[in-house]
Short mmCIF file of C-alpha atoms and ligand atoms in Angstrom, two decimals:
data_model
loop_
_atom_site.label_atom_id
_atom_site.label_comp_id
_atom_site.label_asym_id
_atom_site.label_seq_id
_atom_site.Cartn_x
_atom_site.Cartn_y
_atom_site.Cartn_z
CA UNK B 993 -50.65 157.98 107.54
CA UNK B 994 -50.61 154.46 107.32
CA UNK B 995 -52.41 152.33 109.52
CA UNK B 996 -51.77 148.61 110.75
CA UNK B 997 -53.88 145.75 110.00
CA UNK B 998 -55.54 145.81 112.90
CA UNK B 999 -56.48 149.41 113.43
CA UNK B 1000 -57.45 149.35 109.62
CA UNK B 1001 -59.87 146.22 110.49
CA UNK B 1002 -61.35 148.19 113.32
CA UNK B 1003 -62.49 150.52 110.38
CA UNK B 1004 -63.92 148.10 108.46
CA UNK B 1005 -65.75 146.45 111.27
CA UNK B 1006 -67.32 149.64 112.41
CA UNK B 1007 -68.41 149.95 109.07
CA UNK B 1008 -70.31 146.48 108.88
CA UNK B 1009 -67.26 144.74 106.82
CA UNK B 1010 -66.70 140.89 107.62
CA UNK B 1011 -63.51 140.40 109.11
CA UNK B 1012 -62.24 137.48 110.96
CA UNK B 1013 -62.75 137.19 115.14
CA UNK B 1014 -59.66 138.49 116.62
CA UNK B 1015 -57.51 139.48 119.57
CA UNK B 1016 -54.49 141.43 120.21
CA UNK B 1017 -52.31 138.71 121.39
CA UNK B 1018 -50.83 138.98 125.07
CA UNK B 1019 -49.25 136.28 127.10
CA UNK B 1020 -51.71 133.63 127.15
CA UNK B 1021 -54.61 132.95 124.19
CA UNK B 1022 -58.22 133.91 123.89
CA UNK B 1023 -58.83 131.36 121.28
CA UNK B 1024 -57.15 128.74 119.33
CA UNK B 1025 -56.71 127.65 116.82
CA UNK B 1026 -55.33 131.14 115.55
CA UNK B 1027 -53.10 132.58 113.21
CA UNK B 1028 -50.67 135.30 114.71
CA UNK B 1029 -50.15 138.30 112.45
CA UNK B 1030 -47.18 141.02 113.17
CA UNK B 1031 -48.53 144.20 113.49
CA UNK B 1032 -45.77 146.55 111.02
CA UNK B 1033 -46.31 149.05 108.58
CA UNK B 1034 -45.38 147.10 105.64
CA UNK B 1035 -46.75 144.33 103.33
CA UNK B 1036 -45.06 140.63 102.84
CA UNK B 1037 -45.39 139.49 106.53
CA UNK B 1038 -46.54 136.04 105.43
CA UNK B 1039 -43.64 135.55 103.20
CA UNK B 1040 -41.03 136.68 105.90
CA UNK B 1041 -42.38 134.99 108.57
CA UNK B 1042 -44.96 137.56 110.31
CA UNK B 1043 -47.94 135.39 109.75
CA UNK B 1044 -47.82 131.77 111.72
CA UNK B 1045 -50.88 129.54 112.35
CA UNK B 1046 -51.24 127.76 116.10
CA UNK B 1047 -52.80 125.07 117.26
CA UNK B 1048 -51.43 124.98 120.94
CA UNK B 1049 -50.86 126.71 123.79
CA UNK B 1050 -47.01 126.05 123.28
CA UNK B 1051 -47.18 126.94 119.62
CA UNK B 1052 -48.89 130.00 120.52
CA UNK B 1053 -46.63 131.08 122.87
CA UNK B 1054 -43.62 130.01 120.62
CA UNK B 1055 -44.52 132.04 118.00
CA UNK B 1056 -46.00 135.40 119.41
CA UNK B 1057 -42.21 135.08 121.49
CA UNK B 1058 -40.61 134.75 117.65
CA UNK B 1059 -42.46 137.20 115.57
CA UNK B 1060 -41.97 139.94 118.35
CA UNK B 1061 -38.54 139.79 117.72
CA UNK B 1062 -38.72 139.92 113.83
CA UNK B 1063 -38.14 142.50 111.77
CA UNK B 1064 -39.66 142.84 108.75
CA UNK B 1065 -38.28 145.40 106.39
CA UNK B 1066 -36.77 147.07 108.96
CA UNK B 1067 -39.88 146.92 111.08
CA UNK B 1068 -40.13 145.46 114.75
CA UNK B 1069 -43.69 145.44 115.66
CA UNK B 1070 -45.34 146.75 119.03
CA UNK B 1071 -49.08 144.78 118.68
CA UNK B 1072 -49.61 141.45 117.53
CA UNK B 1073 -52.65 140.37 116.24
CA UNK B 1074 -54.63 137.07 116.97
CA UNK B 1075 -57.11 135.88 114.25
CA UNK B 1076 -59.62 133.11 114.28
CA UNK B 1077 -58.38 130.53 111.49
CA UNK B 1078 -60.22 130.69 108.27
CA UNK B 1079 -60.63 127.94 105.74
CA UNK B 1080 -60.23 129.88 102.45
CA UNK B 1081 -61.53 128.30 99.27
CA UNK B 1082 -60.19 131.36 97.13
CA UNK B 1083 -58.16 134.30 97.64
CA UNK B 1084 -58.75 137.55 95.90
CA UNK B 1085 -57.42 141.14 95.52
CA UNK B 1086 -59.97 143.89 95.95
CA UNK B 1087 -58.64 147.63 96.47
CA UNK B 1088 -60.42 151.33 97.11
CA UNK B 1089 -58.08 154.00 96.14
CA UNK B 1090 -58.28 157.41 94.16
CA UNK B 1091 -57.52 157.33 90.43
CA UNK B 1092 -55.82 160.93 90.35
CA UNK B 1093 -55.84 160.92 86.25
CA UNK B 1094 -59.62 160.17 86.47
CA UNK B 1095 -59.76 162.64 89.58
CA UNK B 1096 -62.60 159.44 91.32
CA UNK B 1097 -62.52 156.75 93.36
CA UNK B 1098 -61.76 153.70 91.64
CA UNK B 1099 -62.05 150.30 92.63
CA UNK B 1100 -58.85 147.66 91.41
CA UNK B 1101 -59.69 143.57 91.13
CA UNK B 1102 -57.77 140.76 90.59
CA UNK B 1103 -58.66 137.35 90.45
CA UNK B 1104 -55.24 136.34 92.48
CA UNK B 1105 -55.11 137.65 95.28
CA UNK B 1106 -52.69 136.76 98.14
CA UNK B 1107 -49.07 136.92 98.77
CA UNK B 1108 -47.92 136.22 95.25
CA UNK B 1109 -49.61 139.53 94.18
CA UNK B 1110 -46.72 141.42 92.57
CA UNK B 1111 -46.98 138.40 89.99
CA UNK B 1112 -49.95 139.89 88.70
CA UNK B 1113 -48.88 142.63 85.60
CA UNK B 1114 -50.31 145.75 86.88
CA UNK B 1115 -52.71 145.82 83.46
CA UNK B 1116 -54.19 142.55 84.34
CA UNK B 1117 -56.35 144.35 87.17
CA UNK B 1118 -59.94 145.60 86.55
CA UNK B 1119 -60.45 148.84 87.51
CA UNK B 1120 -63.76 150.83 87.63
CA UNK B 1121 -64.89 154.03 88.55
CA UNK B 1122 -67.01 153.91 91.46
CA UNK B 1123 -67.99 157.22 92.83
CA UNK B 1124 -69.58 159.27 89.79
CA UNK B 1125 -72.60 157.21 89.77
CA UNK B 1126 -72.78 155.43 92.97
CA UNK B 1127 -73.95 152.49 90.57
CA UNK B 1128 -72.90 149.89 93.17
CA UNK B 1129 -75.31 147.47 91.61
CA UNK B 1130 -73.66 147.28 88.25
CA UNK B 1131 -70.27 147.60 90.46
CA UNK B 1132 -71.35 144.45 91.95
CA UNK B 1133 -72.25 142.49 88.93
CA UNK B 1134 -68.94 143.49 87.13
CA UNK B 1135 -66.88 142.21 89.81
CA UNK B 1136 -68.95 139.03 90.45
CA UNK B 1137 -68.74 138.10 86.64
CA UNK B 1138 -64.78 139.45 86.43
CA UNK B 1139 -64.28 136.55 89.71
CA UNK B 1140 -66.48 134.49 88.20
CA UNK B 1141 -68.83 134.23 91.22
CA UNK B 1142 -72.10 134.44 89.55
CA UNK B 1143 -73.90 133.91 93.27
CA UNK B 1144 -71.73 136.63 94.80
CA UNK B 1145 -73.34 139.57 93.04
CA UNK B 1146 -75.33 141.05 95.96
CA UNK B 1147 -72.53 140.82 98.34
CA UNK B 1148 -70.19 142.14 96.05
CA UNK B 1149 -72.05 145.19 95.46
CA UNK B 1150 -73.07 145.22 99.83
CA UNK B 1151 -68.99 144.71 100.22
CA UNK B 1152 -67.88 147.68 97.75
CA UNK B 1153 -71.03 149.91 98.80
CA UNK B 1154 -69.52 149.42 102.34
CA UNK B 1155 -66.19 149.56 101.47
CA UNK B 1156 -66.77 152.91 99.47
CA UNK B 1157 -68.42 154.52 102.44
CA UNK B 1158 -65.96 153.49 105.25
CA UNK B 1159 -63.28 155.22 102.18
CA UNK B 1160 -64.93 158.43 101.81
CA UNK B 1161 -66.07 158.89 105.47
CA UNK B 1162 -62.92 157.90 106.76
CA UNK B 1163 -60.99 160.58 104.69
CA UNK B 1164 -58.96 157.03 102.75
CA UNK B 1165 -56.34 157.22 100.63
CA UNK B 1166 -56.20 153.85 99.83
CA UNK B 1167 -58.35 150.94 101.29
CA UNK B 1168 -56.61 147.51 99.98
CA UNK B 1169 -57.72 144.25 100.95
CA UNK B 1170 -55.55 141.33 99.73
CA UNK B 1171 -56.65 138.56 99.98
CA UNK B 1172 -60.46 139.15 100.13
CA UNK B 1173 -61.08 135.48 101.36
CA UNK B 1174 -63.85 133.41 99.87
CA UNK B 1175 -64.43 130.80 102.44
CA UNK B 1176 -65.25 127.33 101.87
CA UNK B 1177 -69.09 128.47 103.23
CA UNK B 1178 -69.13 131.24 100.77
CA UNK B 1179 -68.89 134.19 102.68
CA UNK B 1180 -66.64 136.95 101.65
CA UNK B 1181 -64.16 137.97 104.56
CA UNK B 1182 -61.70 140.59 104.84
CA UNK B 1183 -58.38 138.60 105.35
CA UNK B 1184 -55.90 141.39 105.77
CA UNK B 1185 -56.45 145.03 105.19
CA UNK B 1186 -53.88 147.84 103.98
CA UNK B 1187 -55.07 151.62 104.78
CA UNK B 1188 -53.97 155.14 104.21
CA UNK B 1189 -55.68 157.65 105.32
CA UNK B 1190 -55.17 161.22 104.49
CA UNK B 1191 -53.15 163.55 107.20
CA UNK B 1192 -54.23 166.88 106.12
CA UNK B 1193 -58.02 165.70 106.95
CA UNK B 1194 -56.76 165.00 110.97
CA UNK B 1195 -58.72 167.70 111.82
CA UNK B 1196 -62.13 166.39 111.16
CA UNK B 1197 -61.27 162.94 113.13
CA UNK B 1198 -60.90 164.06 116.93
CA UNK B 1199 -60.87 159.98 117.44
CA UNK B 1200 -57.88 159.65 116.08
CA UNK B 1201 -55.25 157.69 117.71
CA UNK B 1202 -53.07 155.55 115.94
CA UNK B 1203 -49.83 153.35 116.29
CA UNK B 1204 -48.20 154.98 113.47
CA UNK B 1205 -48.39 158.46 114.55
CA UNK B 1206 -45.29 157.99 116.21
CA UNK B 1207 -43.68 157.45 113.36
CA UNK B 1208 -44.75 160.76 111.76
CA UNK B 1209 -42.77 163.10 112.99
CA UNK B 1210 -39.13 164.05 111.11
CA UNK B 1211 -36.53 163.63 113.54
CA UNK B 1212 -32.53 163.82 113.46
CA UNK B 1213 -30.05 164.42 115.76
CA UNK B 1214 -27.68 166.94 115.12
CA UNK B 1215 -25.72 166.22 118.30
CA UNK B 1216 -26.37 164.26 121.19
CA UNK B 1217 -24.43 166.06 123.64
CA UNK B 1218 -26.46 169.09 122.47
CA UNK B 1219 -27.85 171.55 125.56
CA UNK B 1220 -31.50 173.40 123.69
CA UNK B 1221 -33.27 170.39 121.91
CA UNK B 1222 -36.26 171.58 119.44
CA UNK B 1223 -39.99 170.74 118.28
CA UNK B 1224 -41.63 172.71 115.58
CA UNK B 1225 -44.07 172.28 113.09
CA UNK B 1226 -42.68 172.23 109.20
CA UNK B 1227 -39.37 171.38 108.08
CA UNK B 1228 -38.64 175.21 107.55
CA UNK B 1229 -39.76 176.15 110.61
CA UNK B 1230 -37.84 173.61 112.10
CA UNK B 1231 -34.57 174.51 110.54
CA UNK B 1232 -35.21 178.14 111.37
CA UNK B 1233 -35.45 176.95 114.59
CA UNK B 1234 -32.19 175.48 115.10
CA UNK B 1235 -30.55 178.43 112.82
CA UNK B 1236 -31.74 180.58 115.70
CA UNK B 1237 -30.27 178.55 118.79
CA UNK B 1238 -27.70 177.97 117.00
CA UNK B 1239 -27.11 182.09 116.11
CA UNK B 1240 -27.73 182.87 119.91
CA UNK B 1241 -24.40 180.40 120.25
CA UNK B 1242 -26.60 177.18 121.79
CA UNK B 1243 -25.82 173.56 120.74
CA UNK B 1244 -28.90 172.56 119.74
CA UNK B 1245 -29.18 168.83 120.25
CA UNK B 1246 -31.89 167.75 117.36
CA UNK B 1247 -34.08 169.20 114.47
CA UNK B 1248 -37.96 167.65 115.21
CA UNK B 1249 -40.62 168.76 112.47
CA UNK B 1250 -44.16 167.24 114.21
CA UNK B 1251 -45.65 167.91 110.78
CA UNK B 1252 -49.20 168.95 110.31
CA UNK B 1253 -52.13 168.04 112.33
CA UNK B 1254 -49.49 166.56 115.16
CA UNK B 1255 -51.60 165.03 117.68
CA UNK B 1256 -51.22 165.60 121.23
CA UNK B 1257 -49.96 161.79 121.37
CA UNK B 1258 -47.06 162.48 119.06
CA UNK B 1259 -45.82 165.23 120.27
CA UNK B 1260 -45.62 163.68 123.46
CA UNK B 1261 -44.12 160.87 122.02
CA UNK B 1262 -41.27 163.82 120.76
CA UNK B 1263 -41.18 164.94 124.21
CA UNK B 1264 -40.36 161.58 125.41
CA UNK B 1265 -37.11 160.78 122.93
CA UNK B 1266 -35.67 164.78 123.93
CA UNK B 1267 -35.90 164.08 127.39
CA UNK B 1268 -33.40 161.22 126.84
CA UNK B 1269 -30.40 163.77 125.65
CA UNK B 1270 -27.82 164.07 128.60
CA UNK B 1271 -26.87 167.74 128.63
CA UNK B 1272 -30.21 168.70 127.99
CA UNK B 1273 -31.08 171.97 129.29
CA UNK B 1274 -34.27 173.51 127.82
CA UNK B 1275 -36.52 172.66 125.14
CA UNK B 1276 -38.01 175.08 122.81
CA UNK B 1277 -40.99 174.90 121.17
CA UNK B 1278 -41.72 176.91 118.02
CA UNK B 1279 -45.42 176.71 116.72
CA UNK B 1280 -46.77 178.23 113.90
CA UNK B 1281 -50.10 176.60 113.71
CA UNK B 1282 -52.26 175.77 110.52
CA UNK B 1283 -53.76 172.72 110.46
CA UNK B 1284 -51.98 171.94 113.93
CA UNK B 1285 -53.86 173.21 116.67
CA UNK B 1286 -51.92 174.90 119.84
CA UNK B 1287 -54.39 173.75 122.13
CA UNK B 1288 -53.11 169.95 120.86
CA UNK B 1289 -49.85 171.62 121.30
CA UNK B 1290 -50.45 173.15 124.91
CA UNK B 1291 -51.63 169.65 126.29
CA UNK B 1292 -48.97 167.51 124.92
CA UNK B 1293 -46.91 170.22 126.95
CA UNK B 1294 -48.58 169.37 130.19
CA UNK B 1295 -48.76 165.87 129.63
CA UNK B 1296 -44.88 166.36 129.37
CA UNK B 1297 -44.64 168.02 132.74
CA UNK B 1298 -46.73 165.85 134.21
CA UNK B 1299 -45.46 162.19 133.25
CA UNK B 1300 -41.75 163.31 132.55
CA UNK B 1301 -39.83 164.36 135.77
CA UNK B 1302 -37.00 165.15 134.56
CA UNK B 1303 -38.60 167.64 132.07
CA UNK B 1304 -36.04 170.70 131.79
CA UNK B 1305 -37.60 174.11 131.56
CA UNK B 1306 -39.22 175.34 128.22
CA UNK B 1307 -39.24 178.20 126.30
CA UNK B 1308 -42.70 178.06 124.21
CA UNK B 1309 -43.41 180.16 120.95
CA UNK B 1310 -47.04 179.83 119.94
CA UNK B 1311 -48.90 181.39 117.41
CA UNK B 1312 -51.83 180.69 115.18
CA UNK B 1313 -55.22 177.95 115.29
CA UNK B 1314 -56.50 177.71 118.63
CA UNK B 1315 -53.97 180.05 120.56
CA UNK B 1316 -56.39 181.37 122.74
CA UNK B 1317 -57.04 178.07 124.26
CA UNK B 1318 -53.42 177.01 124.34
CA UNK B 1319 -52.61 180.19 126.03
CA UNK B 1320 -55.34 179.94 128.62
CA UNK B 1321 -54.68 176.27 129.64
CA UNK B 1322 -50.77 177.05 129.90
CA UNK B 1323 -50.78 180.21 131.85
CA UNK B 1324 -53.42 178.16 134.31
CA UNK B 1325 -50.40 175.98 134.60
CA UNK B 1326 -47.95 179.01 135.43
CA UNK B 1327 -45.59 178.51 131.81
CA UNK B 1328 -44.62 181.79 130.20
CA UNK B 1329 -45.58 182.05 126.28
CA UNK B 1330 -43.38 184.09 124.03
CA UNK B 1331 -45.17 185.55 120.89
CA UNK B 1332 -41.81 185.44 118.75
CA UNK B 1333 -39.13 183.42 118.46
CA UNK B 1334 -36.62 185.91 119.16
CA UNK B 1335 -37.82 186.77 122.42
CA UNK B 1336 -38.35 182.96 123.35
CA UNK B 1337 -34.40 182.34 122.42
CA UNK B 1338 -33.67 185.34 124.55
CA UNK B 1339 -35.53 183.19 127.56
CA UNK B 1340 -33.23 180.88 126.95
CA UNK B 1341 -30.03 182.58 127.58
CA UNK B 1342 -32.16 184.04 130.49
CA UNK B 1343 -32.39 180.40 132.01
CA UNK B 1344 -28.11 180.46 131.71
CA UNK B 1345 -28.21 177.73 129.40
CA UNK B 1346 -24.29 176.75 128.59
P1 GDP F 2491 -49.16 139.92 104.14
O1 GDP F 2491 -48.25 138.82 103.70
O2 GDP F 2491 -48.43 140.98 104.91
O3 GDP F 2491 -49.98 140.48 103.04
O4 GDP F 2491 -50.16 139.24 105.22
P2 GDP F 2491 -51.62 138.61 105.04
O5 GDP F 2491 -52.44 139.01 106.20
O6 GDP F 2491 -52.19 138.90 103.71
O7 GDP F 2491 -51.36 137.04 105.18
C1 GDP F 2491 -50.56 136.34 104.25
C2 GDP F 2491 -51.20 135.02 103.90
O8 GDP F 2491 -51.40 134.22 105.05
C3 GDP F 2491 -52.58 135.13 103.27
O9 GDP F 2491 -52.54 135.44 101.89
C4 GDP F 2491 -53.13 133.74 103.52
O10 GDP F 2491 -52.71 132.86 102.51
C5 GDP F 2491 -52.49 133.35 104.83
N1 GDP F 2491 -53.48 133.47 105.90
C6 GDP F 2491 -53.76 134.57 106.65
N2 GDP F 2491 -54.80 134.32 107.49
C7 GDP F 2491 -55.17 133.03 107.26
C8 GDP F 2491 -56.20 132.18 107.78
O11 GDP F 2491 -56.98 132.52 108.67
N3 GDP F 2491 -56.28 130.93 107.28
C9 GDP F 2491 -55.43 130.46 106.31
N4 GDP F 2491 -55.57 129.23 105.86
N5 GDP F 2491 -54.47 131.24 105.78
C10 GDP F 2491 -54.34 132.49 106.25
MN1 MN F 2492 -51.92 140.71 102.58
#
């Protein structure tokens, strides 16, 4: 899962990483000057226009009104983000990631950082192993004399010690900050931040909760005018799933897989895009939990019923981590769980779905 610049600063501030003052920007400014940053899941905002610096109220207003309308690689963003204005005396790439050849975390530099960073051949970076022998004091030194910051040492080696922690602890894929700002005082500042964190570790991060969530589910329509629309977890589950409505001689309206470790927010969010089908008659749900939890399941379900009126009826199939739970909170809530698919399709016809 990829996270946006903002949640991914969030991170690093909780971990004691500089990163400029900041707001998420709404109708009228906490601060200015400020430069306004689209919140997508992609790089290259400042060369297509995401990134703008204000002065002014009217600026301000001008430009959160133009870059909420922008796409950027196909990306229209939600949250904008506010950001004190930095004076930067040098810009430079720094990156966290996990050297699968070397089976370690590795750390990448580059002297040029910034937005003209694909200019940089990919053997010009320095890369160093960093987590065989926690050595962040020679880290730091190599990196200070490879940026030729002789005086930077100790923060270097504070920055990737930090850095390296928030990574592991955080269950990272990648941790990329580009540029790493050197200010004009000195001080080493996280200018924008690029993070991936690992989906099949969900489970240990309860806190969870992230914009791009949403965007993790597989979803087509197979036919908008379809009457049994479908949520499962895996794509063959999924597909099974429409097989079977589509055996007992249903039109099912979509194939959703929520993937692993589906939050109660996303499938929610699922719940909310089914509900917008006309002919919509029932939705099943078809569960076979691993790292997806029913009970996640189970509340996204009365979430559902409780902020979506015109909910139809549902024909759940649950089975695996954390049934009990699911089962308990649903029956409290008077909905019938089916232990097999079969027998929840045969609800279905039971319901005199057309
Ligand atoms: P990206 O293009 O998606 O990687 O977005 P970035 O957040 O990296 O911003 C792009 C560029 O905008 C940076 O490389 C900086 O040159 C510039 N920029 C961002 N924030 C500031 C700031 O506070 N002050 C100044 N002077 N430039 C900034
Ligand atoms: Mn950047």
């Amino acid at each position: 899962m990829k996270l946006l610049e903002y949640e991914a600063k969030q991170i690093l501030a909780a971990n004691d990483i500089a990163v400029p003052k900041s707001y998420i920007a709404g109708s009228v400014p906490d601060f200015l000057p400020a430069v306004i940053k689209s919140q997508v899941p992609t790089g290259g905002r400042g060369k297509a226009g995401g990134v703008t610096i204000v002065k002014t109220d009217d600026e301000y207003a001008a430009a959160v009104a133009m870059i909420k309308k922008l796409p950027i690689k196909g990306h229209t963003p939600k949250t904008l983000l506010a950001e004190e204005l930095i004076t930067i005396n040098r810009e430079l790439y720094l990156a966290i990631l996990i050297d699968k050849k070397a089976v370690a975390i590795t750390l990448m530099a580059h002297k040029n950082g910034g937005v003209e960073v694909e200019e940089n051949p990919a053997d010009s970076y320095l890369r160093s192993v960093v987590d065989k022998t926690n050595d962040f004091d020679a880290v730091g030194q190599q990196l200070a004399d490879y940026y030729d910051l002789a005086d930077q040492a100790f923060a270097l080696q504070d920055l990737v010690e930090k850095l390296c922690g928030a990574f592991v602890k955080t269950d990272a894929l990648l941790l990329e900050i580009n540029p790493l700002i050197l200010t004009k005082d000195g001080d080493l500042v996280a200018g924008d931040c690029k993070m991936e964190l690992d989906d099949a570790a969900a489970f240990r991060h309860p806190g969870w909760h992230f914009e791009a969530e949403k965007a993790e589910v597989n979803f087509v329509t197979l036919d908008q005018n379809g009457t049994v629309a479908t949520i499962a977890n895996g794509a063959g589950l999924a597909m099974a799933t429409v097989d079977a409505v589509a055996d007992a001689g249903l039109t099912p309206a979509n194939f959703l897989d929520i993937g692993g470790g589906a939050s109660e927010a996303s499938v929610l969010a699922a719940f909310k895009r089914l509900v917008q089908y006309p002919n919509l008659q029932v939705i099943i749900i078809n569960i076979v939990a691993g790292i997806t939890r029913c009970d996640e399941v189970a509340r996204a379900i009365l979430s559902a019923r409780d902020q979506l009126p015109n909910l139809p009826p549902l024909a759940i199939r649950l089975a695996g981590t954390n049934y009990e739970q699911a089962a308990d909170l649903l029956s409290k809530s008077g909905l019938v769980l089916y232990s097999d698919l079969a027998t929840a399709i045969a609800s279905i016809n039971d319901k005199e779905v057309a």
